[in-house]
Amino acid sequence: MDKLELNPHSKIKNIIAVMSGKGGVGKSSVTALLAASLAREGYQVGIMDADITGPSIPKIFGIHEGLTTKDDEIFPPLTKSGIKVVSVNLLLANEDDPVIWRAPILNNTVQQFFKDITWGELDFLVIDMPPGTGDVAITVLGMLPLTGIVMVSSPQELAQMVVRKALKMSEKMGTPILGLIENMSYAVCPHCGEKYEIFGPSNGQALADDFQINFLGALPIDPVLAKLADAGQIEDYPGLNQINLGKVIATILQTNN
Ligand SMILES: Nc1ncnc2c1ncn2[C@@H]1O[C@H](COP(=O)(O)OP(=O)(O)O)[C@@H](O)[C@H]1O
Ligand SMILES: [Mg+2]
Ligand SMILES: [Zn+2]
């Protein structure tokens, strides 16, 4: 597959796809946290919501305005901290309208998001992938000039199995894997501070070792994160500085270059 080229109004240094085997493990949350912490580090950041049938990025950031056009250009709206966001939800008349499109249209939409939007100069474009290894994932991995993939897993057996499939797909398609992050790894009791491994013992490090990729860290199940995401205020998450996914990724990329 030939890689797509950006329009003359856009220049992007690093393109990172956030991927998981299945839905519900926190792909969109990790996408949002990564983008928000990169923005906090001072980088110019965009998010492309490639989960066309399950878009959640605008909601997590509390964005309600749509894309705007001027002459032949299409401009994305900005989040509070200045992240450019493109999502199918910004095109719908009603944010809870379902997207009932067949695969060729889904694939086209993702390609247009990439090449027809005026992204301007970005240090990072973070892509929230649809769950799994389906058609749109093949398009993103095959046709976009990705810098690398951040894989999200959770300690559940099923999530582990499907994440292995996603890792193998990335290997097959020759896309570098920047690392694995284990989400919902544990919860902390608010009374005594004890850690509980609710979805079973953490196995992200072992999985990363198995595939010889970086283990980026483990995120706890945090009610504050869920609440802020629901309220469209993920950029205010106090854990952003502690985890600082943005710094972790920027450091990995500097070492790779
Ligand atoms: N670490 C976490 N702590 C608490 N809630 C979380 C965490 N990660 C994700 N969630 C919540 O779980 C749900 C699914 O997460 P989401 O990021 O939408 O997953 P995906 O994009 O993989 O389907 C969301 O309601 C989200 O707010
Ligand atoms: Mg999602
Ligand atoms: Zn306790």
PDB file of C-alpha atoms and ligand atoms in Angstrom:
ATOM      1  CA  MET A   1       0.000   0.000   0.000  1.00  0.00           C
ATOM      2  CA  ASP A   2       1.230   3.493  -0.849  1.00  0.00           C
ATOM      3  CA  LYS A   3       1.350   5.961   2.028  1.00  0.00           C
ATOM      4  CA  LEU A   4      -0.966   8.970   1.880  1.00  0.00           C
ATOM      5  CA  GLU A   5       0.519  12.441   1.698  1.00  0.00           C
ATOM      6  CA  LEU A   6      -0.645  15.446   3.684  1.00  0.00           C
ATOM      7  CA  ASN A   7      -2.003  18.610   2.035  1.00  0.00           C
ATOM      8  CA  PRO A   8       0.287  21.668   1.673  1.00  0.00           C
ATOM      9  CA  HIS A   9      -1.272  23.282   4.784  1.00  0.00           C
ATOM     10  CA  SER A  10      -0.138  20.488   7.089  1.00  0.00           C
ATOM     11  CA  LYS A  11       3.167  19.286   8.414  1.00  0.00           C
ATOM     12  CA  ILE A  12       3.293  16.625  11.125  1.00  0.00           C
ATOM     13  CA  LYS A  13       6.480  15.435  12.806  1.00  0.00           C
ATOM     14  CA  ASN A  14       5.190  12.342  14.635  1.00  0.00           C
ATOM     15  CA  ILE A  15       2.076  10.254  14.052  1.00  0.00           C
ATOM     16  CA  ILE A  16       1.141   7.865  16.839  1.00  0.00           C
ATOM     17  CA  ALA A  17      -1.729   5.378  16.705  1.00  0.00           C
ATOM     18  CA  VAL A  18      -3.246   4.163  19.983  1.00  0.00           C
ATOM     19  CA  MET A  19      -4.444   0.622  19.492  1.00  0.00           C
ATOM     20  CA  SER A  20      -5.947  -2.221  21.488  1.00  0.00           C
ATOM     21  CA  GLY A  21      -7.282  -5.644  20.730  1.00  0.00           C
ATOM     22  CA  LYS A  22     -10.786  -4.891  21.910  1.00  0.00           C
ATOM     23  CA  GLY A  23     -13.018  -2.032  23.008  1.00  0.00           C
ATOM     24  CA  GLY A  24     -13.496  -0.831  26.543  1.00  0.00           C
ATOM     25  CA  VAL A  25      -9.890  -1.191  27.709  1.00  0.00           C
ATOM     26  CA  GLY A  26      -9.321   2.564  27.664  1.00  0.00           C
ATOM     27  CA  LYS A  27      -7.961   3.349  24.213  1.00  0.00           C
ATOM     28  CA  SER A  28      -9.749   6.675  23.959  1.00  0.00           C
ATOM     29  CA  SER A  29      -8.804   7.587  27.522  1.00  0.00           C
ATOM     30  CA  VAL A  30      -5.145   6.808  26.848  1.00  0.00           C
ATOM     31  CA  THR A  31      -5.295   8.753  23.554  1.00  0.00           C
ATOM     32  CA  ALA A  32      -6.705  11.736  25.442  1.00  0.00           C
ATOM     33  CA  LEU A  33      -4.191  11.479  28.313  1.00  0.00           C
ATOM     34  CA  LEU A  34      -1.269  11.147  25.908  1.00  0.00           C
ATOM     35  CA  ALA A  35      -2.402  14.134  23.835  1.00  0.00           C
ATOM     36  CA  ALA A  36      -3.156  16.268  26.888  1.00  0.00           C
ATOM     37  CA  SER A  37       0.212  15.574  28.490  1.00  0.00           C
ATOM     38  CA  LEU A  38       2.050  16.264  25.212  1.00  0.00           C
ATOM     39  CA  ALA A  39       0.208  19.598  24.994  1.00  0.00           C
ATOM     40  CA  ARG A  40       1.180  20.333  28.593  1.00  0.00           C
ATOM     41  CA  GLU A  41       4.812  19.638  27.673  1.00  0.00           C
ATOM     42  CA  GLY A  42       4.499  22.443  25.131  1.00  0.00           C
ATOM     43  CA  TYR A  43       4.064  20.435  21.937  1.00  0.00           C
ATOM     44  CA  GLN A  44       1.600  21.241  19.137  1.00  0.00           C
ATOM     45  CA  VAL A  45      -0.847  18.346  19.197  1.00  0.00           C
ATOM     46  CA  GLY A  46      -3.771  17.018  17.177  1.00  0.00           C
ATOM     47  CA  ILE A  47      -6.094  14.063  17.705  1.00  0.00           C
ATOM     48  CA  MET A  48      -7.685  12.150  14.863  1.00  0.00           C
ATOM     49  CA  ASP A  49     -10.630  10.067  16.030  1.00  0.00           C
ATOM     50  CA  ALA A  50     -10.451   7.033  13.746  1.00  0.00           C
ATOM     51  CA  ASP A  51     -13.058   5.142  15.759  1.00  0.00           C
ATOM     52  CA  ILE A  52     -15.681   6.277  13.257  1.00  0.00           C
ATOM     53  CA  THR A  53     -18.556   4.180  14.561  1.00  0.00           C
ATOM     54  CA  GLY A  54     -17.729   4.737  18.238  1.00  0.00           C
ATOM     55  CA  PRO A  55     -16.324   8.247  18.435  1.00  0.00           C
ATOM     56  CA  SER A  56     -15.662   9.456  21.968  1.00  0.00           C
ATOM     57  CA  ILE A  57     -12.868  12.038  21.751  1.00  0.00           C
ATOM     58  CA  PRO A  58     -15.096  15.167  21.449  1.00  0.00           C
ATOM     59  CA  LYS A  59     -17.075  14.070  24.506  1.00  0.00           C
ATOM     60  CA  ILE A  60     -13.944  13.433  26.602  1.00  0.00           C
ATOM     61  CA  PHE A  61     -12.703  16.955  25.813  1.00  0.00           C
ATOM     62  CA  GLY A  62     -16.117  18.625  25.986  1.00  0.00           C
ATOM     63  CA  ILE A  63     -15.988  19.875  22.393  1.00  0.00           C
ATOM     64  CA  HIS A  64     -19.272  20.937  20.848  1.00  0.00           C
ATOM     65  CA  GLU A  65     -18.308  23.133  17.914  1.00  0.00           C
ATOM     66  CA  GLY A  66     -17.885  21.495  14.518  1.00  0.00           C
ATOM     67  CA  LEU A  67     -15.219  21.708  11.853  1.00  0.00           C
ATOM     68  CA  THR A  68     -15.026  25.087  10.110  1.00  0.00           C
ATOM     69  CA  THR A  69     -14.236  25.832   6.473  1.00  0.00           C
ATOM     70  CA  LYS A  70     -12.646  28.775   4.726  1.00  0.00           C
ATOM     71  CA  ASP A  71     -11.945  28.768   0.982  1.00  0.00           C
ATOM     72  CA  ASP A  72     -10.795  25.213   0.282  1.00  0.00           C
ATOM     73  CA  GLU A  73      -9.566  24.519   3.817  1.00  0.00           C
ATOM     74  CA  ILE A  74     -11.149  22.581   6.689  1.00  0.00           C
ATOM     75  CA  PHE A  75     -10.111  23.582  10.211  1.00  0.00           C
ATOM     76  CA  PRO A  76     -10.507  21.460  13.362  1.00  0.00           C
ATOM     77  CA  PRO A  77     -11.848  22.953  16.606  1.00  0.00           C
ATOM     78  CA  LEU A  78      -9.500  23.293  19.584  1.00  0.00           C
ATOM     79  CA  THR A  79      -9.713  21.867  23.083  1.00  0.00           C
ATOM     80  CA  LYS A  80      -9.108  24.059  26.145  1.00  0.00           C
ATOM     81  CA  SER A  81      -5.377  23.406  25.987  1.00  0.00           C
ATOM     82  CA  GLY A  82      -5.222  23.950  22.225  1.00  0.00           C
ATOM     83  CA  ILE A  83      -5.356  20.379  20.889  1.00  0.00           C
ATOM     84  CA  LYS A  84      -6.840  20.148  17.373  1.00  0.00           C
ATOM     85  CA  VAL A  85      -9.585  17.527  17.201  1.00  0.00           C
ATOM     86  CA  VAL A  86     -11.155  15.822  14.213  1.00  0.00           C
ATOM     87  CA  SER A  87     -13.961  13.312  14.720  1.00  0.00           C
ATOM     88  CA  VAL A  88     -17.016  12.137  12.863  1.00  0.00           C
ATOM     89  CA  ASN A  89     -19.035  13.364  15.829  1.00  0.00           C
ATOM     90  CA  LEU A  90     -18.151  16.921  14.826  1.00  0.00           C
ATOM     91  CA  LEU A  91     -19.908  16.342  11.490  1.00  0.00           C
ATOM     92  CA  LEU A  92     -23.156  14.864  12.778  1.00  0.00           C
ATOM     93  CA  ALA A  93     -26.277  16.978  13.193  1.00  0.00           C
ATOM     94  CA  ASN A  94     -26.875  15.270  16.509  1.00  0.00           C
ATOM     95  CA  GLU A  95     -24.042  13.852  18.616  1.00  0.00           C
ATOM     96  CA  ASP A  96     -25.985  10.685  19.376  1.00  0.00           C
ATOM     97  CA  ASP A  97     -26.863   9.973  15.744  1.00  0.00           C
ATOM     98  CA  PRO A  98     -25.468   6.543  14.850  1.00  0.00           C
ATOM     99  CA  VAL A  99     -22.935   6.149  12.051  1.00  0.00           C
ATOM    100  CA  ILE A 100     -24.208   3.284   9.916  1.00  0.00           C
ATOM    101  CA  TRP A 101     -21.667   3.091   7.124  1.00  0.00           C
ATOM    102  CA  ARG A 102     -20.059   0.233   5.266  1.00  0.00           C
ATOM    103  CA  ALA A 103     -16.335  -0.415   5.340  1.00  0.00           C
ATOM    104  CA  PRO A 104     -15.355   1.479   2.137  1.00  0.00           C
ATOM    105  CA  ILE A 105     -16.960   4.676   3.467  1.00  0.00           C
ATOM    106  CA  LEU A 106     -15.306   4.223   6.879  1.00  0.00           C
ATOM    107  CA  ASN A 107     -11.941   3.804   5.170  1.00  0.00           C
ATOM    108  CA  ASN A 108     -12.504   6.868   3.015  1.00  0.00           C
ATOM    109  CA  THR A 109     -13.448   8.970   6.002  1.00  0.00           C
ATOM    110  CA  VAL A 110     -10.225   8.107   7.805  1.00  0.00           C
ATOM    111  CA  GLN A 111      -8.176   8.935   4.722  1.00  0.00           C
ATOM    112  CA  GLN A 112      -9.960  12.269   4.287  1.00  0.00           C
ATOM    113  CA  PHE A 113      -9.480  13.150   7.948  1.00  0.00           C
ATOM    114  CA  PHE A 114      -5.773  12.688   7.412  1.00  0.00           C
ATOM    115  CA  LYS A 115      -5.228  14.434   4.105  1.00  0.00           C
ATOM    116  CA  ASP A 116      -8.041  16.988   3.720  1.00  0.00           C
ATOM    117  CA  ILE A 117      -7.939  18.679   7.134  1.00  0.00           C
ATOM    118  CA  THR A 118      -5.710  21.704   7.659  1.00  0.00           C
ATOM    119  CA  TRP A 119      -3.668  20.346  10.558  1.00  0.00           C
ATOM    120  CA  GLY A 120      -1.053  23.095  10.332  1.00  0.00           C
ATOM    121  CA  GLU A 121       2.295  22.359  11.944  1.00  0.00           C
ATOM    122  CA  LEU A 122       2.031  19.599  14.522  1.00  0.00           C
ATOM    123  CA  ASP A 123       4.660  17.923  16.649  1.00  0.00           C
ATOM    124  CA  PHE A 124       2.287  15.022  17.315  1.00  0.00           C
ATOM    125  CA  LEU A 125      -0.855  13.630  15.755  1.00  0.00           C
ATOM    126  CA  VAL A 126      -2.392  11.013  18.053  1.00  0.00           C
ATOM    127  CA  ILE A 127      -4.861   8.625  16.427  1.00  0.00           C
ATOM    128  CA  ASP A 128      -7.612   6.954  18.445  1.00  0.00           C
ATOM    129  CA  MET A 129      -8.026   3.668  16.601  1.00  0.00           C
ATOM    130  CA  PRO A 130     -11.185   1.595  16.355  1.00  0.00           C
ATOM    131  CA  PRO A 131     -10.987  -1.567  18.483  1.00  0.00           C
ATOM    132  CA  GLY A 132      -9.380  -4.642  16.993  1.00  0.00           C
ATOM    133  CA  THR A 133      -7.672  -5.501  13.745  1.00  0.00           C
ATOM    134  CA  GLY A 134     -10.447  -4.750  11.233  1.00  0.00           C
ATOM    135  CA  ASP A 135     -10.634  -2.828   7.997  1.00  0.00           C
ATOM    136  CA  VAL A 136     -10.034   0.673   9.314  1.00  0.00           C
ATOM    137  CA  ALA A 137      -7.056  -0.522  11.361  1.00  0.00           C
ATOM    138  CA  ILE A 138      -5.561  -1.974   8.169  1.00  0.00           C
ATOM    139  CA  THR A 139      -6.087   1.368   6.417  1.00  0.00           C
ATOM    140  CA  VAL A 140      -4.426   3.359   9.212  1.00  0.00           C
ATOM    141  CA  LEU A 141      -1.478   0.984   9.561  1.00  0.00           C
ATOM    142  CA  GLY A 142      -1.101   0.538   5.810  1.00  0.00           C
ATOM    143  CA  MET A 143      -1.782   3.999   4.422  1.00  0.00           C
ATOM    144  CA  LEU A 144      -0.752   6.558   7.046  1.00  0.00           C
ATOM    145  CA  PRO A 145       2.948   7.304   7.569  1.00  0.00           C
ATOM    146  CA  LEU A 146       2.918   6.259  11.235  1.00  0.00           C
ATOM    147  CA  THR A 147       5.830   6.887  13.558  1.00  0.00           C
ATOM    148  CA  GLY A 148       4.628   4.094  15.801  1.00  0.00           C
ATOM    149  CA  ILE A 149       1.920   2.444  17.857  1.00  0.00           C
ATOM    150  CA  VAL A 150       1.050   2.656  21.530  1.00  0.00           C
ATOM    151  CA  MET A 151      -0.718  -0.542  22.532  1.00  0.00           C
ATOM    152  CA  VAL A 152      -3.251  -0.565  25.374  1.00  0.00           C
ATOM    153  CA  SER A 153      -4.045  -3.714  27.327  1.00  0.00           C
ATOM    154  CA  SER A 154      -5.832  -4.587  30.536  1.00  0.00           C
ATOM    155  CA  PRO A 155      -4.963  -7.482  32.849  1.00  0.00           C
ATOM    156  CA  GLN A 156      -7.927  -9.612  31.711  1.00  0.00           C
ATOM    157  CA  GLU A 157      -7.121 -12.832  29.832  1.00  0.00           C
ATOM    158  CA  LEU A 158      -9.355 -11.900  26.897  1.00  0.00           C
ATOM    159  CA  ALA A 159      -7.763  -8.475  26.548  1.00  0.00           C
ATOM    160  CA  GLN A 160      -4.340 -10.132  26.596  1.00  0.00           C
ATOM    161  CA  MET A 161      -5.259 -12.558  23.847  1.00  0.00           C
ATOM    162  CA  VAL A 162      -6.629  -9.878  21.547  1.00  0.00           C
ATOM    163  CA  VAL A 163      -3.737  -7.543  22.261  1.00  0.00           C
ATOM    164  CA  ARG A 164      -1.409 -10.306  21.059  1.00  0.00           C
ATOM    165  CA  LYS A 165      -3.328 -10.340  17.780  1.00  0.00           C
ATOM    166  CA  ALA A 166      -2.980  -6.573  17.444  1.00  0.00           C
ATOM    167  CA  LEU A 167       0.749  -6.759  18.229  1.00  0.00           C
ATOM    168  CA  LYS A 168       1.219  -9.469  15.603  1.00  0.00           C
ATOM    169  CA  MET A 169      -0.732  -7.415  13.053  1.00  0.00           C
ATOM    170  CA  SER A 170       1.523  -4.400  13.668  1.00  0.00           C
ATOM    171  CA  GLU A 171       4.595  -6.596  13.288  1.00  0.00           C
ATOM    172  CA  LYS A 172       3.251  -8.075  10.043  1.00  0.00           C
ATOM    173  CA  MET A 173       2.523  -4.631   8.635  1.00  0.00           C
ATOM    174  CA  GLY A 174       5.938  -3.345   9.662  1.00  0.00           C
ATOM    175  CA  THR A 175       4.711  -0.597  11.991  1.00  0.00           C
ATOM    176  CA  PRO A 176       7.040   0.086  14.941  1.00  0.00           C
ATOM    177  CA  ILE A 177       5.532  -0.437  18.394  1.00  0.00           C
ATOM    178  CA  LEU A 178       6.551   2.333  20.797  1.00  0.00           C
ATOM    179  CA  GLY A 179       5.324   0.406  23.798  1.00  0.00           C
ATOM    180  CA  LEU A 180       2.532  -1.137  25.820  1.00  0.00           C
ATOM    181  CA  ILE A 181       0.502   0.520  28.518  1.00  0.00           C
ATOM    182  CA  GLU A 182      -1.586  -1.504  30.941  1.00  0.00           C
ATOM    183  CA  ASN A 183      -4.800   0.284  31.828  1.00  0.00           C
ATOM    184  CA  MET A 184      -7.146  -0.584  34.718  1.00  0.00           C
ATOM    185  CA  SER A 185      -4.211  -2.403  36.249  1.00  0.00           C
ATOM    186  CA  TYR A 186      -5.318  -1.992  39.871  1.00  0.00           C
ATOM    187  CA  ALA A 187      -7.473   0.130  42.144  1.00  0.00           C
ATOM    188  CA  VAL A 188      -6.438   1.858  45.340  1.00  0.00           C
ATOM    189  CA  CYS A 189      -8.723   1.642  48.371  1.00  0.00           C
ATOM    190  CA  PRO A 190      -9.638   5.218  49.328  1.00  0.00           C
ATOM    191  CA  HIS A 191      -9.658   4.242  53.020  1.00  0.00           C
ATOM    192  CA  CYS A 192      -6.430   2.356  53.572  1.00  0.00           C
ATOM    193  CA  GLY A 193      -4.492   2.866  50.332  1.00  0.00           C
ATOM    194  CA  GLU A 194      -4.249  -0.868  49.662  1.00  0.00           C
ATOM    195  CA  LYS A 195      -3.895  -1.898  46.004  1.00  0.00           C
ATOM    196  CA  TYR A 196      -6.464  -4.311  44.579  1.00  0.00           C
ATOM    197  CA  GLU A 197      -5.889  -6.113  41.277  1.00  0.00           C
ATOM    198  CA  ILE A 198      -9.538  -6.183  40.297  1.00  0.00           C
ATOM    199  CA  PHE A 199      -9.132  -7.664  36.811  1.00  0.00           C
ATOM    200  CA  GLY A 200      -6.487 -10.157  37.944  1.00  0.00           C
ATOM    201  CA  PRO A 201      -2.730  -9.944  38.457  1.00  0.00           C
ATOM    202  CA  SER A 202      -0.893  -7.390  36.331  1.00  0.00           C
ATOM    203  CA  ASN A 203       0.724  -8.990  33.297  1.00  0.00           C
ATOM    204  CA  GLY A 204       1.548  -5.995  31.093  1.00  0.00           C
ATOM    205  CA  GLN A 205       5.269  -6.159  31.813  1.00  0.00           C
ATOM    206  CA  ALA A 206       5.382  -9.870  30.944  1.00  0.00           C
ATOM    207  CA  LEU A 207       3.459  -9.273  27.714  1.00  0.00           C
ATOM    208  CA  ALA A 208       5.791  -6.432  26.748  1.00  0.00           C
ATOM    209  CA  ASP A 209       8.829  -8.623  27.510  1.00  0.00           C
ATOM    210  CA  ASP A 210       7.339 -11.402  25.384  1.00  0.00           C
ATOM    211  CA  PHE A 211       7.174  -9.107  22.358  1.00  0.00           C
ATOM    212  CA  GLN A 212      10.400  -7.299  23.276  1.00  0.00           C
ATOM    213  CA  ILE A 213       8.708  -3.913  23.392  1.00  0.00           C
ATOM    214  CA  ASN A 214       8.793  -1.102  25.968  1.00  0.00           C
ATOM    215  CA  PHE A 215       6.480  -1.322  28.949  1.00  0.00           C
ATOM    216  CA  LEU A 216       5.207   2.235  29.341  1.00  0.00           C
ATOM    217  CA  GLY A 217       3.552   1.741  32.700  1.00  0.00           C
ATOM    218  CA  ALA A 218       0.384   0.741  34.503  1.00  0.00           C
ATOM    219  CA  LEU A 219      -2.600   3.034  35.029  1.00  0.00           C
ATOM    220  CA  PRO A 220      -4.927   2.458  37.977  1.00  0.00           C
ATOM    221  CA  ILE A 221      -8.709   2.343  37.781  1.00  0.00           C
ATOM    222  CA  ASP A 222      -9.404   5.879  38.932  1.00  0.00           C
ATOM    223  CA  PRO A 223     -12.955   7.153  39.492  1.00  0.00           C
ATOM    224  CA  VAL A 224     -11.648  10.719  39.103  1.00  0.00           C
ATOM    225  CA  LEU A 225     -10.462   9.909  35.569  1.00  0.00           C
ATOM    226  CA  ALA A 226     -13.820   8.367  34.630  1.00  0.00           C
ATOM    227  CA  LYS A 227     -15.686  11.344  36.072  1.00  0.00           C
ATOM    228  CA  LEU A 228     -13.576  13.964  34.293  1.00  0.00           C
ATOM    229  CA  ALA A 229     -13.827  12.039  31.010  1.00  0.00           C
ATOM    230  CA  ASP A 230     -17.609  11.954  31.331  1.00  0.00           C
ATOM    231  CA  ALA A 231     -17.653  15.681  32.108  1.00  0.00           C
ATOM    232  CA  GLY A 232     -15.465  16.591  29.112  1.00  0.00           C
ATOM    233  CA  GLN A 233     -12.662  17.778  31.387  1.00  0.00           C
ATOM    234  CA  ILE A 234      -9.905  15.228  30.878  1.00  0.00           C
ATOM    235  CA  GLU A 235      -7.320  18.025  30.539  1.00  0.00           C
ATOM    236  CA  ASP A 236      -7.863  18.830  34.224  1.00  0.00           C
ATOM    237  CA  TYR A 237      -6.945  15.295  35.367  1.00  0.00           C
ATOM    238  CA  PRO A 238      -4.553  15.611  38.323  1.00  0.00           C
ATOM    239  CA  GLY A 239      -2.844  12.317  37.406  1.00  0.00           C
ATOM    240  CA  LEU A 240      -1.617  13.808  34.122  1.00  0.00           C
ATOM    241  CA  ASN A 241       1.681  14.956  35.613  1.00  0.00           C
ATOM    242  CA  GLN A 242       2.317  11.769  37.576  1.00  0.00           C
ATOM    243  CA  ILE A 243       1.905   9.439  34.634  1.00  0.00           C
ATOM    244  CA  ASN A 244       3.118  11.926  31.996  1.00  0.00           C
ATOM    245  CA  LEU A 245       2.701   9.631  29.027  1.00  0.00           C
ATOM    246  CA  GLY A 246       3.685  12.552  26.804  1.00  0.00           C
ATOM    247  CA  LYS A 247       7.146  12.791  28.322  1.00  0.00           C
ATOM    248  CA  VAL A 248       7.597   9.000  28.166  1.00  0.00           C
ATOM    249  CA  ILE A 249       6.738   8.916  24.457  1.00  0.00           C
ATOM    250  CA  ALA A 250       8.759  12.025  23.576  1.00  0.00           C
ATOM    251  CA  THR A 251      11.786  10.472  25.328  1.00  0.00           C
ATOM    252  CA  ILE A 252      11.411   7.164  23.479  1.00  0.00           C
ATOM    253  CA  LEU A 253      11.209   8.994  20.148  1.00  0.00           C
ATOM    254  CA  GLN A 254      14.298  11.082  20.929  1.00  0.00           C
ATOM    255  CA  THR A 255      16.252   7.933  21.713  1.00  0.00           C
ATOM    256  CA  ASN A 256      15.038   6.283  18.512  1.00  0.00           C
ATOM    257  CA  ASN A 257      16.087   9.209  16.314  1.00  0.00           C
TER     258      ASN A 257
HETATM  259  N1  LIG B   1      -8.008   4.027  34.221  1.00  0.00           N
HETATM  260  C1  LIG B   1      -9.327   4.238  34.231  1.00  0.00           C
HETATM  261  N2  LIG B   1      -9.966   4.518  35.398  1.00  0.00           N
HETATM  262  C2  LIG B   1     -11.318   4.697  35.422  1.00  0.00           C
HETATM  263  N3  LIG B   1     -12.103   4.648  34.351  1.00  0.00           N
HETATM  264  C3  LIG B   1     -11.522   4.385  33.163  1.00  0.00           C
HETATM  265  C4  LIG B   1     -10.114   4.176  33.033  1.00  0.00           C
HETATM  266  N4  LIG B   1      -9.836   3.938  31.731  1.00  0.00           N
HETATM  267  C5  LIG B   1     -11.004   4.013  31.082  1.00  0.00           C
HETATM  268  N5  LIG B   1     -12.028   4.270  31.925  1.00  0.00           N
HETATM  269  C6  LIG B   1     -13.458   4.393  31.591  1.00  0.00           C
HETATM  270  O1  LIG B   1     -13.846   3.171  30.965  1.00  0.00           O
HETATM  271  C7  LIG B   1     -14.687   3.420  29.847  1.00  0.00           C
HETATM  272  C8  LIG B   1     -14.032   2.874  28.566  1.00  0.00           C
HETATM  273  O2  LIG B   1     -12.843   3.591  28.314  1.00  0.00           O
HETATM  274  P1  LIG B   1     -12.477   4.109  26.848  1.00  0.00           P
HETATM  275  O3  LIG B   1     -11.252   4.921  26.967  1.00  0.00           O
HETATM  276  O4  LIG B   1     -13.673   4.744  26.208  1.00  0.00           O
HETATM  277  O5  LIG B   1     -12.160   2.702  26.150  1.00  0.00           O
HETATM  278  P2  LIG B   1     -12.028   2.297  24.602  1.00  0.00           P
HETATM  279  O6  LIG B   1     -11.739   3.542  23.823  1.00  0.00           O
HETATM  280  O7  LIG B   1     -10.909   1.303  24.566  1.00  0.00           O
HETATM  281  O8  LIG B   1     -13.326   1.667  24.224  1.00  0.00           O
HETATM  282  C9  LIG B   1     -14.904   4.924  29.810  1.00  0.00           C
HETATM  283  O9  LIG B   1     -16.101   5.229  30.461  1.00  0.00           O
HETATM  284  C10 LIG B   1     -13.717   5.493  30.585  1.00  0.00           C
HETATM  285  O10 LIG B   1     -13.998   6.726  31.195  1.00  0.00           O
HETATM  286 MG    MG B   2     -12.828   4.463  22.305  1.00  0.00          MG
HETATM  287 ZN    ZN B   3      -9.142  -0.395  52.432  1.00  0.00          ZN
END
